[in-house]
Coordinates of N, CA and C in Angstrom, one line a residue:
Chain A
X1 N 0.8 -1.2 0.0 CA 0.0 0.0 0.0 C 0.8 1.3 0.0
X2 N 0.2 2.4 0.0 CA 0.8 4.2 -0.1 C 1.5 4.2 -1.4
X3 N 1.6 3.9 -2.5 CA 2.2 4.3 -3.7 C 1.8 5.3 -4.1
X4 N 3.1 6.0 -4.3 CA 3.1 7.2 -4.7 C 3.6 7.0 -6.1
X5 N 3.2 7.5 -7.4 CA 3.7 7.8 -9.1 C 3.8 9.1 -9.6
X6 N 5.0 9.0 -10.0 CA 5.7 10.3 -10.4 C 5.7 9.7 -11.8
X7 N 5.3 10.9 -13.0 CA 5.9 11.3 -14.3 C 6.1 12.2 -15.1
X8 N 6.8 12.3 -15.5 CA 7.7 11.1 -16.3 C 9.2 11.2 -15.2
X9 N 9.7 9.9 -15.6 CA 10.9 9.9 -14.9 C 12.1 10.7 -14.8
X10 N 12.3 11.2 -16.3 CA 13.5 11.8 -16.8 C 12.6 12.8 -18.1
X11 N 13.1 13.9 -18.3 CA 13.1 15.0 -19.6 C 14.2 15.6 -20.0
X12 N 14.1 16.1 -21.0 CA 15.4 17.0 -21.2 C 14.5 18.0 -22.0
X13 N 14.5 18.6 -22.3 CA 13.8 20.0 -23.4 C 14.9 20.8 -23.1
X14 N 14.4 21.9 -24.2 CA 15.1 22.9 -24.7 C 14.6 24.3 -23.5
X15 N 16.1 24.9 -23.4 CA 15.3 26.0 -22.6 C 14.6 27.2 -22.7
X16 N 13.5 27.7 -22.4 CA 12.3 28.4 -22.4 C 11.3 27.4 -22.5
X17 N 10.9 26.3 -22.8 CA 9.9 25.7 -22.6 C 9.2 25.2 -21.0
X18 N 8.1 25.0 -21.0 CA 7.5 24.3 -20.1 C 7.5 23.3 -19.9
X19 N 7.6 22.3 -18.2 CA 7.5 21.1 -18.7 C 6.6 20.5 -17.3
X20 N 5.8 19.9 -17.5 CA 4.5 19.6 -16.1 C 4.9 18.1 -16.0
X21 N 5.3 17.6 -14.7 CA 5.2 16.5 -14.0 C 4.0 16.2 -13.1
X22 N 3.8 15.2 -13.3 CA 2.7 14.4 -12.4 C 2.9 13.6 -11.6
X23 N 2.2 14.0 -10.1 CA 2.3 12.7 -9.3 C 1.2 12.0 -8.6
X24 N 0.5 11.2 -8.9 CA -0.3 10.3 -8.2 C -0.6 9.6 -7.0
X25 N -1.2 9.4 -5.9 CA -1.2 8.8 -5.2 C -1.8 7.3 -5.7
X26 N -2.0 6.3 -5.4 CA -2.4 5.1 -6.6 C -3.4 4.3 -5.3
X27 N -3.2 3.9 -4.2 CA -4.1 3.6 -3.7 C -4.4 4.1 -1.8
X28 N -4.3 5.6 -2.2 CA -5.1 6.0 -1.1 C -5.0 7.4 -1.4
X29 N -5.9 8.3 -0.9 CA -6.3 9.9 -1.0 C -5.4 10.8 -0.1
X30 N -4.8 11.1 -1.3 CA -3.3 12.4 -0.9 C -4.4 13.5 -0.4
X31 N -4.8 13.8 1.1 CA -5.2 15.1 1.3 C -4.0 16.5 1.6
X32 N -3.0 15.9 1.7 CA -1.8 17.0 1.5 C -0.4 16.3 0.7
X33 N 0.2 17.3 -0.3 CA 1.1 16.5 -1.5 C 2.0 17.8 -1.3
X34 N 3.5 17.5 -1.3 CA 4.4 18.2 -1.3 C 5.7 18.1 -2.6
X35 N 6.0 18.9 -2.4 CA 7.3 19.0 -3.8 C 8.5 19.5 -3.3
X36 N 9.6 18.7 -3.4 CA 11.1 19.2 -3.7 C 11.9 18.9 -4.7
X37 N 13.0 19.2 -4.4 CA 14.0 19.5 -5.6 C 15.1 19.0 -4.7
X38 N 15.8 18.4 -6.0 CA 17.5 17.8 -5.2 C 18.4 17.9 -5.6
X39 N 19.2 19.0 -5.8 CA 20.3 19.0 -6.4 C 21.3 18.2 -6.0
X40 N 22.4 17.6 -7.3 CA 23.5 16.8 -7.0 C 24.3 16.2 -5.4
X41 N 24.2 15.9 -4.8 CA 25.3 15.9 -3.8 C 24.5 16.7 -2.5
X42 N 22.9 17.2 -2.8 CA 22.7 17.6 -1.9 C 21.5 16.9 -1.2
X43 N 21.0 17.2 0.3 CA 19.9 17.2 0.7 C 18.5 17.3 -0.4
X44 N 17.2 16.6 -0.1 CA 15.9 17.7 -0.3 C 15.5 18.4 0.2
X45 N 14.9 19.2 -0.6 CA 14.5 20.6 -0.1 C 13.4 21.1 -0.8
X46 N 12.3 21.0 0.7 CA 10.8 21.4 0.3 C 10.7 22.8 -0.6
X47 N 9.6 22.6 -1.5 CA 9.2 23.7 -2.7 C 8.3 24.3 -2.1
X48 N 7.3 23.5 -1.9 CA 5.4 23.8 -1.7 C 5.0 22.6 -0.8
X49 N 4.1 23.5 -0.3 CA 2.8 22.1 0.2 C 1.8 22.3 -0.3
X50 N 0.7 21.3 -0.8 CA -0.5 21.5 -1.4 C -1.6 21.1 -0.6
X51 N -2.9 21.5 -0.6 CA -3.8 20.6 0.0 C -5.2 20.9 -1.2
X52 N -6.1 19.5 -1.0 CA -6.8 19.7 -2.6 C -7.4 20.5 -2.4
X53 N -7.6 21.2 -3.8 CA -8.2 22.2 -3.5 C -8.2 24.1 -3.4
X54 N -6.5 24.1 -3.0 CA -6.5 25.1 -2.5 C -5.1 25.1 -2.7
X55 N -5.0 26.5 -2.6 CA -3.6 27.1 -3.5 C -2.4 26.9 -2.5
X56 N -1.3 26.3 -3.2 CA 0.2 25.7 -2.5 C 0.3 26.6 -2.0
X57 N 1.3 26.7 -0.7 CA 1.6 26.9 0.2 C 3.6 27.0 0.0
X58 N 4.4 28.1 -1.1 CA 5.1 28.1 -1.0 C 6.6 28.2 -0.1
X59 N 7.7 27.5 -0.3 CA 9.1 28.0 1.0 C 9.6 29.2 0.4
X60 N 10.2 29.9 1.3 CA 10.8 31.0 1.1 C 11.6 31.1 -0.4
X61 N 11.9 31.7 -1.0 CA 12.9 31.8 -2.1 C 12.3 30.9 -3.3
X62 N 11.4 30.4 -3.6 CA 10.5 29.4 -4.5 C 9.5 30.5 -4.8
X63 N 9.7 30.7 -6.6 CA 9.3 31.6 -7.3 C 7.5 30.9 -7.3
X64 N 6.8 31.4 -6.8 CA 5.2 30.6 -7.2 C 4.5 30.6 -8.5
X65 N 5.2 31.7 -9.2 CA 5.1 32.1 -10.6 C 5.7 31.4 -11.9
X66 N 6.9 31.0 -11.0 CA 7.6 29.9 -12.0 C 7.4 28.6 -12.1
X67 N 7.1 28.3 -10.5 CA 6.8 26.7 -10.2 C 5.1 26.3 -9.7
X68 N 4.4 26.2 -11.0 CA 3.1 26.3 -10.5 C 2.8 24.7 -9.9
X69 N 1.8 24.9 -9.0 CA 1.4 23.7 -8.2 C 0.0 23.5 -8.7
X70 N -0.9 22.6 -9.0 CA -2.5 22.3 -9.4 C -2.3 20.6 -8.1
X71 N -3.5 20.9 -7.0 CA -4.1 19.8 -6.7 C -4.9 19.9 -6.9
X72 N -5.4 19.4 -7.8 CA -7.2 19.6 -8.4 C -8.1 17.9 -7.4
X73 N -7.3 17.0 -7.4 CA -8.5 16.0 -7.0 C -7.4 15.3 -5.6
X74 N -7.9 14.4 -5.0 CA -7.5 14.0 -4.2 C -5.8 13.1 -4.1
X75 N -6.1 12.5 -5.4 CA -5.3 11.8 -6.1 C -4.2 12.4 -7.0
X76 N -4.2 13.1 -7.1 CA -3.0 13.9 -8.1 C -2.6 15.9 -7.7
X77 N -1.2 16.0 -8.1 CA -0.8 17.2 -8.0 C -0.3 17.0 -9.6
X78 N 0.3 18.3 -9.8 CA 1.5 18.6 -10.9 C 1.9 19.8 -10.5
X79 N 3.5 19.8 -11.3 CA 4.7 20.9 -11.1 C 4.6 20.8 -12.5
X80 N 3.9 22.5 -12.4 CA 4.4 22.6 -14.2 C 6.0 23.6 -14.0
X81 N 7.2 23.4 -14.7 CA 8.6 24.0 -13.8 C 8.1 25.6 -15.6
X82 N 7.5 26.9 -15.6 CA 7.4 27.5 -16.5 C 9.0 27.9 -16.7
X83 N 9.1 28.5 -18.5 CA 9.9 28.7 -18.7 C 11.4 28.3 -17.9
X84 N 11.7 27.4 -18.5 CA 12.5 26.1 -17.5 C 13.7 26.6 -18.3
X85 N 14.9 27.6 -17.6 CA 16.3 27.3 -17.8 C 17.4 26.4 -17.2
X86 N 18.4 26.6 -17.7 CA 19.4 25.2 -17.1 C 19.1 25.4 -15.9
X87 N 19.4 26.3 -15.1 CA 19.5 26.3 -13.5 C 18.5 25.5 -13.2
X88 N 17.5 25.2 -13.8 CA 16.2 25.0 -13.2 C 16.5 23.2 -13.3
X89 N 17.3 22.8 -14.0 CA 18.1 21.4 -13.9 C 18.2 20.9 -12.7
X90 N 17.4 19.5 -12.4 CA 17.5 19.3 -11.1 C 16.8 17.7 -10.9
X91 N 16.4 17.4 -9.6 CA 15.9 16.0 -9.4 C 14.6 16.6 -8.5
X92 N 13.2 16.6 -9.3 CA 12.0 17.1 -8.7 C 11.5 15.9 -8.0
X93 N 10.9 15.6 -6.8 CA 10.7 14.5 -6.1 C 9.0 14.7 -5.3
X94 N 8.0 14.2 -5.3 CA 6.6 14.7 -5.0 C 6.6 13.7 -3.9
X95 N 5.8 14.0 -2.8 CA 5.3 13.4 -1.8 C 4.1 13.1 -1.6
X96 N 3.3 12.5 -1.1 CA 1.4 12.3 -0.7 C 1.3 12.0 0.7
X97 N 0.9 12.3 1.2 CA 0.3 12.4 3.0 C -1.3 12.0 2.9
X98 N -1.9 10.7 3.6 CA -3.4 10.8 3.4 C -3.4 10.9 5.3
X99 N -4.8 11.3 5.4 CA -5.0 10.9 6.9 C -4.5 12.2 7.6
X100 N -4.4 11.8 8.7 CA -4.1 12.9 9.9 C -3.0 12.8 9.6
X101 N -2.2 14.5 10.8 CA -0.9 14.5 10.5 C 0.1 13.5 11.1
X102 N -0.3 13.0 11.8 CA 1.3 11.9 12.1 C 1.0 11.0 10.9
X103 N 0.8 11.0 9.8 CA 0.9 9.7 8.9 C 2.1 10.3 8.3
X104 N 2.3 9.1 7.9 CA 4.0 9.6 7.0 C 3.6 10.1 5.4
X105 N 4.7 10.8 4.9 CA 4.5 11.0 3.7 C 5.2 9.8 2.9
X106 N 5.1 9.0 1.7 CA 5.3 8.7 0.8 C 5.6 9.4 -0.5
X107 N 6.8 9.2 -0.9 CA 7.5 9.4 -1.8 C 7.4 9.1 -3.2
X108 N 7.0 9.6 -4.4 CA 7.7 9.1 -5.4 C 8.9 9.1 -5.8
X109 N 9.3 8.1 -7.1 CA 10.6 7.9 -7.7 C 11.6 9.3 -8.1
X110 N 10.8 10.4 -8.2 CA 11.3 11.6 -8.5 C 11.8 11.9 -10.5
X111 N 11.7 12.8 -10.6 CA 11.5 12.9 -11.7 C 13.0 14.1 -12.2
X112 N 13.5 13.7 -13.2 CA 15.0 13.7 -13.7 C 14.7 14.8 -14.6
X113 N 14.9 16.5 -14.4 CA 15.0 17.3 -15.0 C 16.1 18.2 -16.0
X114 N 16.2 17.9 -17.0 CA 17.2 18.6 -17.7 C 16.9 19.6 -18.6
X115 N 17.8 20.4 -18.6 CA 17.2 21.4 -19.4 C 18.5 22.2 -19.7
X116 N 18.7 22.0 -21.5 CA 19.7 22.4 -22.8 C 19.7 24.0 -22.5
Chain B
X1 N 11.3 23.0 13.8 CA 11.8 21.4 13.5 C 12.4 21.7 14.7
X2 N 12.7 20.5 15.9 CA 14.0 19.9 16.3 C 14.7 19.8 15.0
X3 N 16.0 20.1 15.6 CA 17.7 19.7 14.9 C 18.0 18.0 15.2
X4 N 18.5 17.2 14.4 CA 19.3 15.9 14.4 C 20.1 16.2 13.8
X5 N 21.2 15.0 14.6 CA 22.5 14.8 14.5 C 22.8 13.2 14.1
X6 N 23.2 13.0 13.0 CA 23.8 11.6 12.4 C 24.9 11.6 12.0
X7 N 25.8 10.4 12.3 CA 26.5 10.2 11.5 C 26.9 10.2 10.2
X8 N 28.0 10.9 9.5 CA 27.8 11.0 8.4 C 27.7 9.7 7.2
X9 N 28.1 8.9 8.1 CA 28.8 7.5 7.0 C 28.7 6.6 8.2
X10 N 28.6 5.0 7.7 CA 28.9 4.2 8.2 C 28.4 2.9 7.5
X11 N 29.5 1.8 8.0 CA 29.5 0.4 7.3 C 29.2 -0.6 8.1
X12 N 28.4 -1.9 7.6 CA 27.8 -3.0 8.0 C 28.1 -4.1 7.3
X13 N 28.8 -5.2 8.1 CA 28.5 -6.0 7.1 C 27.4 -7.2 6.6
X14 N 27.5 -7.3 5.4 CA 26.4 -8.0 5.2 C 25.8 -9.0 6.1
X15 N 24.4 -9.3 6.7 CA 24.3 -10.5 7.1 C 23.9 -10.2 8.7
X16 N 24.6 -9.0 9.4 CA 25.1 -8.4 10.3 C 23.7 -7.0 10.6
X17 N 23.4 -7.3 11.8 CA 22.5 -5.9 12.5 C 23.6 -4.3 12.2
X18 N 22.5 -3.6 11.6 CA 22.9 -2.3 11.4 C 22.3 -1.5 12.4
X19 N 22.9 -1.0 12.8 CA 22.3 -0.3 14.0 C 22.7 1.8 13.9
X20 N 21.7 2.2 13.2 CA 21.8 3.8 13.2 C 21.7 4.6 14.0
X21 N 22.2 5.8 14.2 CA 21.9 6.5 15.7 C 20.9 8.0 15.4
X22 N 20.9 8.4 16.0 CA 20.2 9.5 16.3 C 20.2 10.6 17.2
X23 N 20.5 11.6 17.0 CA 20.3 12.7 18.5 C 19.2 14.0 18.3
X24 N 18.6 13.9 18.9 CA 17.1 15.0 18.8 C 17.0 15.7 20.1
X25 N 18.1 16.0 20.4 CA 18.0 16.7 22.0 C 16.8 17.6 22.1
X26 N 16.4 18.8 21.5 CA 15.6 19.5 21.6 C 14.0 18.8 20.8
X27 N 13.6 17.8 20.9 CA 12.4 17.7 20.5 C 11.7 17.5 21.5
X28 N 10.8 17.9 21.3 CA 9.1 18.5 21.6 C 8.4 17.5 22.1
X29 N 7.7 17.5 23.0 CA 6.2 16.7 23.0 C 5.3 16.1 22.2
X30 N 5.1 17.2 21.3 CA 4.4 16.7 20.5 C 5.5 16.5 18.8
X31 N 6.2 16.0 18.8 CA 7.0 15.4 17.7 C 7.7 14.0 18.0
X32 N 7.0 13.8 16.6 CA 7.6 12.2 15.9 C 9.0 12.0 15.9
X33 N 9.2 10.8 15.6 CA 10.8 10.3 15.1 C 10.3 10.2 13.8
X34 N 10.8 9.8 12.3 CA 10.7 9.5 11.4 C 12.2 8.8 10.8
X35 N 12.3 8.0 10.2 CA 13.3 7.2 9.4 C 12.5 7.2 8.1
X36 N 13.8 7.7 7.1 CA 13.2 7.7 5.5 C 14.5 7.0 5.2
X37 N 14.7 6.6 4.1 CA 16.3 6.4 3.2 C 16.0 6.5 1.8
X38 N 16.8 7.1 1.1 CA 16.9 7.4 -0.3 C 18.1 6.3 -1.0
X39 N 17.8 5.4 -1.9 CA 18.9 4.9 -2.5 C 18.9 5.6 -3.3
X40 N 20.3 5.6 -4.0 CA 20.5 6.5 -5.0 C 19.4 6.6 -6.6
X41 N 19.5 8.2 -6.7 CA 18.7 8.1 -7.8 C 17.0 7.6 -7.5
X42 N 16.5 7.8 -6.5 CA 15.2 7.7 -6.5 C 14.3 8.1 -5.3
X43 N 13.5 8.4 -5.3 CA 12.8 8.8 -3.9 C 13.2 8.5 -2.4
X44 N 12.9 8.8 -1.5 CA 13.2 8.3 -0.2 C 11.6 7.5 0.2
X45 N 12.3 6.7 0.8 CA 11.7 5.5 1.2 C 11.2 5.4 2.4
X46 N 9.9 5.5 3.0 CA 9.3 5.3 4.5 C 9.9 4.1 5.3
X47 N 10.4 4.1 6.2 CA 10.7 3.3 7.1 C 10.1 3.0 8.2
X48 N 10.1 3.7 8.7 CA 8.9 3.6 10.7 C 9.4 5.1 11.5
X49 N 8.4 5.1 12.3 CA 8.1 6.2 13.0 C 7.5 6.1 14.1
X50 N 7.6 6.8 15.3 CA 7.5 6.9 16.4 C 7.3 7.7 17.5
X51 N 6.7 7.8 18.6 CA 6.5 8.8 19.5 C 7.5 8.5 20.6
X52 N 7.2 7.7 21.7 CA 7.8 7.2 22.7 C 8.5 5.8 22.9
X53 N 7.1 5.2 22.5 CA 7.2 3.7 22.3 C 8.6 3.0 21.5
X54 N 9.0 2.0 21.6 CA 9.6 1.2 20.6 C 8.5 0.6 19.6
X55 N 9.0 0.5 18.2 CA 8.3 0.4 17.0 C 9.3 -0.9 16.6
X56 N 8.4 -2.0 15.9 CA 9.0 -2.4 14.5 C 8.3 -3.1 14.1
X57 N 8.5 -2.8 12.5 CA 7.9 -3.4 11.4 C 8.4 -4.5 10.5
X58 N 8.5 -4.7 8.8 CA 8.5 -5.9 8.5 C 10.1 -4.9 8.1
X59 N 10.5 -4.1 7.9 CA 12.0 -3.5 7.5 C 12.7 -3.6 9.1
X60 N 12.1 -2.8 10.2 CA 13.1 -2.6 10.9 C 12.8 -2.4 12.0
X61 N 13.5 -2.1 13.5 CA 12.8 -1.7 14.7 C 13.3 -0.3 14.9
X62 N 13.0 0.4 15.7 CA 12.8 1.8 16.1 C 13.1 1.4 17.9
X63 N 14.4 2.1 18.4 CA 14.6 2.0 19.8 C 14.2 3.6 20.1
X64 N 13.6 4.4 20.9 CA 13.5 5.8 21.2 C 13.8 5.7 22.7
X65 N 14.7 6.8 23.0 CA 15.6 6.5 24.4 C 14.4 6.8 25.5
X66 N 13.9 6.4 26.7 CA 12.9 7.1 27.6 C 12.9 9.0 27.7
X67 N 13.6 9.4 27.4 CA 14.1 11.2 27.8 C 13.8 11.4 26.2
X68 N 13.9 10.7 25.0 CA 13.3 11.0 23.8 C 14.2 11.9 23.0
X69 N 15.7 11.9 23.6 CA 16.9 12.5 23.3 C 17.4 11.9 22.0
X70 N 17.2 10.6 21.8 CA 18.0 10.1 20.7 C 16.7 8.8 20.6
X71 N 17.4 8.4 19.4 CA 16.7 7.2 18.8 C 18.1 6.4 18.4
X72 N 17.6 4.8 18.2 CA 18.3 4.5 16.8 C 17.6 3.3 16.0
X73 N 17.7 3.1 14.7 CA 17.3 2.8 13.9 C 18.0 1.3 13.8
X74 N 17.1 0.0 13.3 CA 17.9 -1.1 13.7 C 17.3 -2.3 12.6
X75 N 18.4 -2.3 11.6 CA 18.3 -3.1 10.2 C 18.4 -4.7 10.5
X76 N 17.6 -5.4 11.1 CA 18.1 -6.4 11.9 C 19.1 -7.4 11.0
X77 N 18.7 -7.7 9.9 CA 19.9 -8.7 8.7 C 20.2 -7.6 7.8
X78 N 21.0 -7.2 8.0 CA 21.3 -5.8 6.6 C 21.9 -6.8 5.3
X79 N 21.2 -6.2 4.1 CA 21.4 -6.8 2.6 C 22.3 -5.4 1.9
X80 N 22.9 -6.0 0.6 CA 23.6 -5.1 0.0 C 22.5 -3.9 -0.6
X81 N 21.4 -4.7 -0.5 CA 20.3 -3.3 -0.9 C 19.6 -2.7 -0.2
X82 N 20.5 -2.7 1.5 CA 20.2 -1.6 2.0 C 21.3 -0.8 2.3
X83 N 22.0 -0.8 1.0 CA 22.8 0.7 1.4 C 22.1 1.9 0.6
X84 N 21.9 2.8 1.7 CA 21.6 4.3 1.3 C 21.9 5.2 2.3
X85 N 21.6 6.6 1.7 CA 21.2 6.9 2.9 C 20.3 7.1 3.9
X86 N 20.3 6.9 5.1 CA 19.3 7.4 6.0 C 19.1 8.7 6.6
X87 N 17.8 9.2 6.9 CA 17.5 10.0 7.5 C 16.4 10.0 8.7
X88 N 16.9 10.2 10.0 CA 16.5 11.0 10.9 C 15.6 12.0 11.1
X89 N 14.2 12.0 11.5 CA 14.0 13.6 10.6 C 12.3 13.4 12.0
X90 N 12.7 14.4 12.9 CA 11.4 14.5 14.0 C 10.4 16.0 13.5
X91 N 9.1 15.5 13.6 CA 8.3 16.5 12.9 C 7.0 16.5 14.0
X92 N 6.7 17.4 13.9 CA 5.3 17.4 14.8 C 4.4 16.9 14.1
X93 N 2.8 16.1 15.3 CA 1.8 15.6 14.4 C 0.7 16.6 13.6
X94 N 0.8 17.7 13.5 CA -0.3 17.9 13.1 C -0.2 19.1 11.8
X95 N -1.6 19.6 11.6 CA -1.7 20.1 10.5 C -0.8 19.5 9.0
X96 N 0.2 20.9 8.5 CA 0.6 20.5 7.4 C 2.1 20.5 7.7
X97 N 2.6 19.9 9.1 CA 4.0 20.2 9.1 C 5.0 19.6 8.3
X98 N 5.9 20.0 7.8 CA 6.7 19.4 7.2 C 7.8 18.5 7.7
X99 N 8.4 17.6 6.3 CA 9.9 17.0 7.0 C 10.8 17.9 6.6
X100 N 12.0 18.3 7.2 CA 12.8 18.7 6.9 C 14.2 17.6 6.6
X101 N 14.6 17.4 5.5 CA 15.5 16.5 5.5 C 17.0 17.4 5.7
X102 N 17.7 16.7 6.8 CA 19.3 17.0 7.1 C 20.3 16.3 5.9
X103 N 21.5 16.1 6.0 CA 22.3 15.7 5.6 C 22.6 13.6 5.5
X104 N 21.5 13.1 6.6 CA 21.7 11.8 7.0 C 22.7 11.3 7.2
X105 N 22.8 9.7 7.0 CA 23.7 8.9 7.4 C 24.3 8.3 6.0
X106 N 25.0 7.9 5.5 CA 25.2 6.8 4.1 C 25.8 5.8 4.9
X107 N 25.0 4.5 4.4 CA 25.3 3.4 5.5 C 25.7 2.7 4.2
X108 N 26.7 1.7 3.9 CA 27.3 1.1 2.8 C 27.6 0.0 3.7
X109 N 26.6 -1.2 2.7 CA 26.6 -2.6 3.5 C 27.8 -3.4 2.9
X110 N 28.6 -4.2 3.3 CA 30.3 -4.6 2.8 C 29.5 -6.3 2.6
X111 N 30.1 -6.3 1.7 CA 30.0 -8.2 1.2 C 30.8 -8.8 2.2

């Protein structure tokens, strides 16, 4: 049980484009879904929190304009990363929380960002 | 958050109890222990979690000291596919709090 699905695994695009990942919870109701980023050699480090419904809840220094958040249903978020330059190159990673807050979050595989 | 403190590295050998440590001096009443581990290249992985009690599941046991100062984490047959790293990581129960992930442990299990 708690599977969490991230896609797509890996991208590369050209930079200025957009590129929207998805993460699913697959068998139980994400009432709160989070997003980080991991650069090489480093720690994660939370982006947003989401709850369905209702507009992410960005960390400090996380452009809300650039990295838009949609939890539209219980089951799903997306990171669309807009106008995505190299810096924006990274290892995006989504989490799902069902239940009250001591439940643990579950993880997806994370999703492999590159960008030319 | 409480702050933790882990080791940065450590080895086990195959076959052999791994035993991880933990120090959470300043946690709270109302905050968890949590254990995640990330093998490389892919999400971090739920492990067990805890208030006071000792915990264990079909991965692993959870010791949490009486005074709630430290934990440690306890891989009872460690396999070569449990080398990653671990994280440490105490959060409060409620609302939307976050984990904060630290630096963890890299545990590298030896043949």
């Amino acid at each position: 049980g708690a599977v969490v699905s991230q896609h797509p695994s890996w991208v590369i695009c050209k930079s200025g484009t957009s590129v929207k990942i998805e993460c699913r919870s697959l068998d139980f109701q994400a009432t709160t879904m989070f997003w980080y980023r991991q650069f090489p050699k480093q720690s994660l480090m939370l982006m947003a929190t989401s709850n369905e419904g209702s507009k992410a809840t960005y960390e400090q220094g996380v452009e809300k304009d650039k990295f838009l958040i949609n939890h539209a249903s219980l089951t799903l978020s997306t990171l669309t990363v807009t106008s995505a330059h190299p810096e924006d190159s990274s290892f995006y990673i989504c989490s799902a929380r069902g239940g009250t807050g001591m439940q643990p979050q579950h993880f997806g595989d994370g999703t492999r960002l590159s960008i030319l | 958050d409480a702050k933790t403190t882990q080791p940065t590295s450590m080895d086990c050998a195959e076959g052999r109890a791994a035993n991880l440590p933990c120090n959470h001096s300043t946690i709270s009443g109302n905050e968890y222990v949590y254990w995640y581990r990330q093998i490389h290249s892919q999400g971090p992985q739920y492990i067990i979690h805890g208030l006071k009690n000792n915990e264990t599941n079909e991965m692993a046991s959870l010791i949490i000291t009486e005074d709630r100062k430290s934990s440690t984490l306890i891989l009872p047959h460690a396999t070569l596919r449990d080398t990653a790293v671990y994280y440490c990581i105490v959060r409060a129960n409620f609302g939307n709090e976050k984990l904060t992930f630290g630096t963890g442990t890299r545990l590298t299990i030896i043949p």
